[in-house]
Amino acid sequence: MKIENDFNDIDALGEDHLSSSSETPLRADAFELSSSEKINIIKDDVKHILETLGLDLTDDSLKGTPNRVAKMFVNEIFSGLDPDKKPSASTFDNKYKYGEMLVEKNITVYSTCEHHLLPIVGRAHIAYISNGTVVGLSKMNRIVDYYSKRPQVQERLTIQIVKELQKVLNTDDVACVIDAKHLCVNSRGIRDIESSTVTSEFGGKFKESDTRRELLEYIKLETQF
Ligand SMILES: [Zn+2]
């Protein structure tokens, strides 16, 4: 049956963690509701899930969970869906004329797999070669954090970070490598505790093998958290 096939295909796509596009698939009406309206609706949805599982929500320990989870979704772990939360684009002139590669290593990534809504935890390494504009180092952390706070696919997160920095720095010469563990792989399904996933996006000069090799030497990948 066609419908069942489509459903199975979609399920398989999620289980394999494939993404359909580099843009987060947001609906046009994504921001018509205010944050507090969203929290109110999600609170009831979480309550419904827990009740359906048979839990007694009058128990003191569970009473506050629906509201707590709803607030966490909207204000914290999915707050990067909101374009208003995007870090401001303050840049500086490169007054030291530093024309070499700048690498910001081991930026903590806390994201959420959009196929299972379980955590993705790891490190991002970002590099760029300035063409006259530089950003503050903490800015790179904030960009990683912003795009991480969405239901994500690791490949898409990597590309979104690179695209944003290319725009901010006005250069194609930006790269990002992410090494992360997906709890949906580590704690359920195949239950592979040791595995981690590495994704990379190399723009501009980082497509050249010498530049790329130099970056990878700086990084010397090692997942730790
Ligand atoms: Zn997953």
PDB file of C-alpha atoms and ligand atoms in Angstrom:
ATOM      1  CA  MET A   1       0.000   0.000   0.000  1.00  0.00           C
ATOM      2  CA  LYS A   2       1.337   3.401  -1.013  1.00  0.00           C
ATOM      3  CA  ILE A   3       0.689   5.226   2.248  1.00  0.00           C
ATOM      4  CA  GLU A   4       2.379   2.545   4.263  1.00  0.00           C
ATOM      5  CA  ASN A   5       5.390   2.609   1.945  1.00  0.00           C
ATOM      6  CA  ASP A   6       5.706   6.364   2.314  1.00  0.00           C
ATOM      7  CA  PHE A   7       5.487   6.046   6.048  1.00  0.00           C
ATOM      8  CA  ASN A   8       8.161   3.348   6.091  1.00  0.00           C
ATOM      9  CA  ASP A   9      10.425   5.451   3.869  1.00  0.00           C
ATOM     10  CA  ILE A  10      10.055   8.434   6.180  1.00  0.00           C
ATOM     11  CA  ASP A  11      10.716   6.254   9.201  1.00  0.00           C
ATOM     12  CA  ALA A  12      13.848   4.825   7.588  1.00  0.00           C
ATOM     13  CA  LEU A  13      15.075   8.286   6.642  1.00  0.00           C
ATOM     14  CA  GLY A  14      14.810   9.337  10.276  1.00  0.00           C
ATOM     15  CA  GLU A  15      16.401   6.190  11.625  1.00  0.00           C
ATOM     16  CA  ASP A  16      19.344   6.704   9.269  1.00  0.00           C
ATOM     17  CA  HIS A  17      19.598  10.358  10.309  1.00  0.00           C
ATOM     18  CA  LEU A  18      19.378  11.688   6.794  1.00  0.00           C
ATOM     19  CA  SER A  19      18.406  15.280   6.302  1.00  0.00           C
ATOM     20  CA  SER A  20      16.342  16.691   3.473  1.00  0.00           C
ATOM     21  CA  SER A  21      17.827  20.205   3.209  1.00  0.00           C
ATOM     22  CA  SER A  22      20.378  22.588   4.752  1.00  0.00           C
ATOM     23  CA  GLU A  23      17.557  24.854   5.935  1.00  0.00           C
ATOM     24  CA  THR A  24      15.611  23.944   9.051  1.00  0.00           C
ATOM     25  CA  PRO A  25      12.162  22.949   7.742  1.00  0.00           C
ATOM     26  CA  LEU A  26      10.094  25.680   9.402  1.00  0.00           C
ATOM     27  CA  ARG A  27       6.496  26.468   8.498  1.00  0.00           C
ATOM     28  CA  ALA A  28       5.552  29.968   7.321  1.00  0.00           C
ATOM     29  CA  ASP A  29       3.414  30.462  10.429  1.00  0.00           C
ATOM     30  CA  ALA A  30       6.192  29.340  12.814  1.00  0.00           C
ATOM     31  CA  PHE A  31       6.168  32.551  14.845  1.00  0.00           C
ATOM     32  CA  GLU A  32       2.513  33.498  14.847  1.00  0.00           C
ATOM     33  CA  LEU A  33       2.145  32.168  18.381  1.00  0.00           C
ATOM     34  CA  SER A  34       4.009  33.869  21.210  1.00  0.00           C
ATOM     35  CA  SER A  35       6.445  31.872  23.340  1.00  0.00           C
ATOM     36  CA  SER A  36       3.994  31.725  26.237  1.00  0.00           C
ATOM     37  CA  GLU A  37       1.188  30.508  23.938  1.00  0.00           C
ATOM     38  CA  LYS A  38       3.513  27.772  22.682  1.00  0.00           C
ATOM     39  CA  ILE A  39       4.444  26.752  26.219  1.00  0.00           C
ATOM     40  CA  ASN A  40       0.762  26.442  27.143  1.00  0.00           C
ATOM     41  CA  ILE A  41      -0.002  24.182  24.185  1.00  0.00           C
ATOM     42  CA  ILE A  42       3.123  22.024  24.569  1.00  0.00           C
ATOM     43  CA  LYS A  43       2.442  21.643  28.298  1.00  0.00           C
ATOM     44  CA  ASP A  44      -0.861  19.901  27.484  1.00  0.00           C
ATOM     45  CA  ASP A  45       0.847  17.765  24.829  1.00  0.00           C
ATOM     46  CA  VAL A  46       3.522  16.554  27.256  1.00  0.00           C
ATOM     47  CA  LYS A  47       0.851  15.868  29.854  1.00  0.00           C
ATOM     48  CA  HIS A  48      -1.015  13.807  27.262  1.00  0.00           C
ATOM     49  CA  ILE A  49       2.090  11.754  26.416  1.00  0.00           C
ATOM     50  CA  LEU A  50       2.852  10.998  30.060  1.00  0.00           C
ATOM     51  CA  GLU A  51      -0.770  10.145  30.853  1.00  0.00           C
ATOM     52  CA  THR A  52      -0.972   7.900  27.802  1.00  0.00           C
ATOM     53  CA  LEU A  53       2.082   6.057  29.103  1.00  0.00           C
ATOM     54  CA  GLY A  54       0.075   5.433  32.250  1.00  0.00           C
ATOM     55  CA  LEU A  55       1.818   7.832  34.614  1.00  0.00           C
ATOM     56  CA  ASP A  56      -0.022   9.460  37.491  1.00  0.00           C
ATOM     57  CA  LEU A  57       0.444  13.195  37.048  1.00  0.00           C
ATOM     58  CA  THR A  58      -0.972  13.969  40.463  1.00  0.00           C
ATOM     59  CA  ASP A  59       2.226  12.522  41.957  1.00  0.00           C
ATOM     60  CA  ASP A  60       4.352  15.330  43.402  1.00  0.00           C
ATOM     61  CA  SER A  61       7.391  14.300  41.411  1.00  0.00           C
ATOM     62  CA  LEU A  62       5.565  14.422  38.048  1.00  0.00           C
ATOM     63  CA  LYS A  63       3.163  17.296  38.647  1.00  0.00           C
ATOM     64  CA  GLY A  64       5.498  19.977  37.355  1.00  0.00           C
ATOM     65  CA  THR A  65       6.984  17.987  34.473  1.00  0.00           C
ATOM     66  CA  PRO A  66       4.675  19.090  31.609  1.00  0.00           C
ATOM     67  CA  ASN A  67       5.230  22.776  32.331  1.00  0.00           C
ATOM     68  CA  ARG A  68       8.947  22.258  32.925  1.00  0.00           C
ATOM     69  CA  VAL A  69       9.430  20.378  29.649  1.00  0.00           C
ATOM     70  CA  ALA A  70       7.346  22.893  27.687  1.00  0.00           C
ATOM     71  CA  LYS A  71       9.418  25.815  29.031  1.00  0.00           C
ATOM     72  CA  MET A  72      12.657  23.922  28.333  1.00  0.00           C
ATOM     73  CA  PHE A  73      11.597  23.243  24.709  1.00  0.00           C
ATOM     74  CA  VAL A  74      10.585  26.804  23.919  1.00  0.00           C
ATOM     75  CA  ASN A  75      13.035  28.862  26.008  1.00  0.00           C
ATOM     76  CA  GLU A  76      16.088  26.629  25.985  1.00  0.00           C
ATOM     77  CA  ILE A  77      16.764  23.607  23.796  1.00  0.00           C
ATOM     78  CA  PHE A  78      14.700  24.805  20.784  1.00  0.00           C
ATOM     79  CA  SER A  79      15.135  28.544  21.299  1.00  0.00           C
ATOM     80  CA  GLY A  80      17.458  28.728  18.278  1.00  0.00           C
ATOM     81  CA  LEU A  81      14.468  28.364  15.967  1.00  0.00           C
ATOM     82  CA  ASP A  82      13.636  31.984  16.727  1.00  0.00           C
ATOM     83  CA  PRO A  83      15.451  34.363  14.336  1.00  0.00           C
ATOM     84  CA  ASP A  84      15.268  37.084  17.011  1.00  0.00           C
ATOM     85  CA  LYS A  85      17.657  35.014  19.147  1.00  0.00           C
ATOM     86  CA  LYS A  86      20.369  34.956  16.484  1.00  0.00           C
ATOM     87  CA  PRO A  87      23.628  36.459  17.851  1.00  0.00           C
ATOM     88  CA  SER A  88      24.206  39.983  16.549  1.00  0.00           C
ATOM     89  CA  ALA A  89      26.707  40.335  13.737  1.00  0.00           C
ATOM     90  CA  SER A  90      29.390  42.487  15.350  1.00  0.00           C
ATOM     91  CA  THR A  91      32.654  42.260  13.440  1.00  0.00           C
ATOM     92  CA  PHE A  92      35.958  44.116  13.666  1.00  0.00           C
ATOM     93  CA  ASP A  93      38.600  45.236  11.211  1.00  0.00           C
ATOM     94  CA  ASN A  94      41.569  42.915  11.134  1.00  0.00           C
ATOM     95  CA  LYS A  95      44.036  45.520  12.420  1.00  0.00           C
ATOM     96  CA  TYR A  96      46.831  43.025  13.047  1.00  0.00           C
ATOM     97  CA  LYS A  97      46.645  41.995   9.397  1.00  0.00           C
ATOM     98  CA  TYR A  98      46.643  38.402  10.557  1.00  0.00           C
ATOM     99  CA  GLY A  99      46.185  36.570   7.288  1.00  0.00           C
ATOM    100  CA  GLU A 100      46.632  33.038   8.542  1.00  0.00           C
ATOM    101  CA  MET A 101      44.064  30.522   9.536  1.00  0.00           C
ATOM    102  CA  LEU A 102      42.262  31.093  12.817  1.00  0.00           C
ATOM    103  CA  VAL A 103      40.918  27.960  14.481  1.00  0.00           C
ATOM    104  CA  GLU A 104      38.508  27.881  17.407  1.00  0.00           C
ATOM    105  CA  LYS A 105      38.653  24.352  18.781  1.00  0.00           C
ATOM    106  CA  ASN A 106      36.478  22.264  21.047  1.00  0.00           C
ATOM    107  CA  ILE A 107      33.371  24.409  21.111  1.00  0.00           C
ATOM    108  CA  THR A 108      30.786  22.496  23.100  1.00  0.00           C
ATOM    109  CA  VAL A 109      27.787  21.314  21.110  1.00  0.00           C
ATOM    110  CA  TYR A 110      24.547  20.443  22.869  1.00  0.00           C
ATOM    111  CA  SER A 111      21.887  19.812  20.288  1.00  0.00           C
ATOM    112  CA  THR A 112      18.867  17.588  19.767  1.00  0.00           C
ATOM    113  CA  CYS A 113      18.405  14.949  17.089  1.00  0.00           C
ATOM    114  CA  GLU A 114      15.270  15.892  15.182  1.00  0.00           C
ATOM    115  CA  HIS A 115      14.489  12.270  14.370  1.00  0.00           C
ATOM    116  CA  HIS A 116      14.331  11.041  17.960  1.00  0.00           C
ATOM    117  CA  LEU A 117      14.383  14.218  20.079  1.00  0.00           C
ATOM    118  CA  LEU A 118      17.369  12.884  21.998  1.00  0.00           C
ATOM    119  CA  PRO A 119      20.604  14.803  22.704  1.00  0.00           C
ATOM    120  CA  ILE A 120      23.525  15.229  20.356  1.00  0.00           C
ATOM    121  CA  VAL A 121      26.607  16.059  22.447  1.00  0.00           C
ATOM    122  CA  GLY A 122      30.025  16.845  21.099  1.00  0.00           C
ATOM    123  CA  ARG A 123      32.546  19.398  19.913  1.00  0.00           C
ATOM    124  CA  ALA A 124      32.680  21.785  17.007  1.00  0.00           C
ATOM    125  CA  HIS A 125      35.898  23.099  15.508  1.00  0.00           C
ATOM    126  CA  ILE A 126      35.652  26.211  13.373  1.00  0.00           C
ATOM    127  CA  ALA A 127      38.244  27.855  11.186  1.00  0.00           C
ATOM    128  CA  TYR A 128      38.393  30.858   8.938  1.00  0.00           C
ATOM    129  CA  ILE A 129      40.896  32.890   6.995  1.00  0.00           C
ATOM    130  CA  SER A 130      40.159  36.579   7.371  1.00  0.00           C
ATOM    131  CA  ASN A 131      39.851  38.788   4.317  1.00  0.00           C
ATOM    132  CA  GLY A 132      39.972  41.896   6.511  1.00  0.00           C
ATOM    133  CA  THR A 133      37.104  41.214   8.915  1.00  0.00           C
ATOM    134  CA  VAL A 134      37.325  39.285  12.164  1.00  0.00           C
ATOM    135  CA  VAL A 135      34.794  38.275  14.800  1.00  0.00           C
ATOM    136  CA  GLY A 136      35.246  37.970  18.547  1.00  0.00           C
ATOM    137  CA  LEU A 137      36.049  34.415  19.570  1.00  0.00           C
ATOM    138  CA  SER A 138      32.977  34.082  21.757  1.00  0.00           C
ATOM    139  CA  LYS A 139      30.887  34.981  18.735  1.00  0.00           C
ATOM    140  CA  MET A 140      31.747  31.627  17.172  1.00  0.00           C
ATOM    141  CA  ASN A 141      30.583  29.824  20.310  1.00  0.00           C
ATOM    142  CA  ARG A 142      27.350  31.803  20.236  1.00  0.00           C
ATOM    143  CA  ILE A 143      26.699  30.915  16.593  1.00  0.00           C
ATOM    144  CA  VAL A 144      27.273  27.216  17.347  1.00  0.00           C
ATOM    145  CA  ASP A 145      24.951  27.466  20.326  1.00  0.00           C
ATOM    146  CA  TYR A 146      22.224  29.245  18.361  1.00  0.00           C
ATOM    147  CA  TYR A 147      22.065  26.668  15.572  1.00  0.00           C
ATOM    148  CA  SER A 148      22.457  23.795  18.050  1.00  0.00           C
ATOM    149  CA  LYS A 149      19.331  24.868  19.880  1.00  0.00           C
ATOM    150  CA  ARG A 150      17.036  23.427  17.262  1.00  0.00           C
ATOM    151  CA  PRO A 151      15.797  19.999  16.373  1.00  0.00           C
ATOM    152  CA  GLN A 152      18.843  19.153  14.264  1.00  0.00           C
ATOM    153  CA  VAL A 153      20.633  16.843  11.893  1.00  0.00           C
ATOM    154  CA  GLN A 154      24.392  17.019  12.403  1.00  0.00           C
ATOM    155  CA  GLU A 155      25.162  17.613   8.709  1.00  0.00           C
ATOM    156  CA  ARG A 156      22.706  20.497   8.594  1.00  0.00           C
ATOM    157  CA  LEU A 157      24.094  22.022  11.797  1.00  0.00           C
ATOM    158  CA  THR A 158      27.600  21.946  10.292  1.00  0.00           C
ATOM    159  CA  ILE A 159      26.436  23.661   7.094  1.00  0.00           C
ATOM    160  CA  GLN A 160      24.333  26.261   8.922  1.00  0.00           C
ATOM    161  CA  ILE A 161      27.305  27.289  11.070  1.00  0.00           C
ATOM    162  CA  VAL A 162      29.556  27.666   8.012  1.00  0.00           C
ATOM    163  CA  LYS A 163      26.952  29.634   6.029  1.00  0.00           C
ATOM    164  CA  GLU A 164      26.343  32.026   8.913  1.00  0.00           C
ATOM    165  CA  LEU A 165      30.049  32.701   9.425  1.00  0.00           C
ATOM    166  CA  GLN A 166      30.601  33.144   5.688  1.00  0.00           C
ATOM    167  CA  LYS A 167      27.915  35.827   5.769  1.00  0.00           C
ATOM    168  CA  VAL A 168      29.228  37.527   8.919  1.00  0.00           C
ATOM    169  CA  LEU A 169      32.887  37.448   7.806  1.00  0.00           C
ATOM    170  CA  ASN A 170      32.123  38.184   4.176  1.00  0.00           C
ATOM    171  CA  THR A 171      34.348  35.353   2.924  1.00  0.00           C
ATOM    172  CA  ASP A 172      33.912  31.800   1.645  1.00  0.00           C
ATOM    173  CA  ASP A 173      37.020  30.698   3.559  1.00  0.00           C
ATOM    174  CA  VAL A 174      35.252  29.117   6.505  1.00  0.00           C
ATOM    175  CA  ALA A 175      35.243  25.507   7.699  1.00  0.00           C
ATOM    176  CA  CYS A 176      33.539  23.568  10.443  1.00  0.00           C
ATOM    177  CA  VAL A 177      34.105  20.034  11.722  1.00  0.00           C
ATOM    178  CA  ILE A 178      31.764  18.531  14.301  1.00  0.00           C
ATOM    179  CA  ASP A 179      32.480  15.347  16.232  1.00  0.00           C
ATOM    180  CA  ALA A 180      29.460  14.314  18.263  1.00  0.00           C
ATOM    181  CA  LYS A 181      27.702  11.483  19.968  1.00  0.00           C
ATOM    182  CA  HIS A 182      24.034  10.901  19.281  1.00  0.00           C
ATOM    183  CA  LEU A 183      22.260   9.478  22.279  1.00  0.00           C
ATOM    184  CA  CYS A 184      19.687   7.911  19.956  1.00  0.00           C
ATOM    185  CA  VAL A 185      22.529   5.731  18.651  1.00  0.00           C
ATOM    186  CA  ASN A 186      24.442   5.354  21.932  1.00  0.00           C
ATOM    187  CA  SER A 187      21.583   4.642  24.317  1.00  0.00           C
ATOM    188  CA  ARG A 188      18.904   2.957  22.185  1.00  0.00           C
ATOM    189  CA  GLY A 189      18.507   1.292  18.776  1.00  0.00           C
ATOM    190  CA  ILE A 190      21.920  -0.143  17.975  1.00  0.00           C
ATOM    191  CA  ARG A 191      23.279   0.934  21.424  1.00  0.00           C
ATOM    192  CA  ASP A 192      26.763   1.666  20.259  1.00  0.00           C
ATOM    193  CA  ILE A 193      28.280   3.530  23.194  1.00  0.00           C
ATOM    194  CA  GLU A 194      31.647   4.246  21.617  1.00  0.00           C
ATOM    195  CA  SER A 195      30.660   5.536  18.195  1.00  0.00           C
ATOM    196  CA  SER A 196      30.651   9.182  17.298  1.00  0.00           C
ATOM    197  CA  THR A 197      29.780  10.973  14.086  1.00  0.00           C
ATOM    198  CA  VAL A 198      32.097  13.372  12.308  1.00  0.00           C
ATOM    199  CA  THR A 199      30.726  15.874   9.813  1.00  0.00           C
ATOM    200  CA  SER A 200      32.582  18.604   8.008  1.00  0.00           C
ATOM    201  CA  GLU A 201      31.924  21.475   5.675  1.00  0.00           C
ATOM    202  CA  PHE A 202      34.836  23.158   3.905  1.00  0.00           C
ATOM    203  CA  GLY A 203      34.295  26.463   2.117  1.00  0.00           C
ATOM    204  CA  GLY A 204      36.568  28.482  -0.173  1.00  0.00           C
ATOM    205  CA  LYS A 205      40.292  27.896   0.426  1.00  0.00           C
ATOM    206  CA  PHE A 206      39.488  25.010   2.786  1.00  0.00           C
ATOM    207  CA  LYS A 207      38.529  22.976  -0.268  1.00  0.00           C
ATOM    208  CA  GLU A 208      42.251  22.967  -1.160  1.00  0.00           C
ATOM    209  CA  SER A 209      43.982  19.935   0.285  1.00  0.00           C
ATOM    210  CA  ASP A 210      46.937  21.815   1.891  1.00  0.00           C
ATOM    211  CA  THR A 211      44.673  24.212   3.759  1.00  0.00           C
ATOM    212  CA  ARG A 212      42.370  21.418   4.792  1.00  0.00           C
ATOM    213  CA  ARG A 213      45.287  19.300   6.027  1.00  0.00           C
ATOM    214  CA  GLU A 214      46.630  22.223   8.066  1.00  0.00           C
ATOM    215  CA  LEU A 215      43.224  22.623   9.718  1.00  0.00           C
ATOM    216  CA  LEU A 216      42.879  18.928  10.500  1.00  0.00           C
ATOM    217  CA  GLU A 217      46.329  18.941  12.060  1.00  0.00           C
ATOM    218  CA  TYR A 218      45.295  21.773  14.363  1.00  0.00           C
ATOM    219  CA  ILE A 219      42.174  19.935  15.361  1.00  0.00           C
ATOM    220  CA  LYS A 220      43.517  16.407  15.984  1.00  0.00           C
ATOM    221  CA  LEU A 221      40.054  15.061  16.606  1.00  0.00           C
ATOM    222  CA  GLU A 222      39.228  13.660  19.985  1.00  0.00           C
ATOM    223  CA  THR A 223      35.722  13.574  21.403  1.00  0.00           C
ATOM    224  CA  GLN A 224      35.529  14.324  25.065  1.00  0.00           C
ATOM    225  CA  PHE A 225      32.618  15.327  27.247  1.00  0.00           C
TER     226      PHE A 225
HETATM  227 ZN    ZN B   1      18.326  10.278  16.259  1.00  0.00          ZN
END
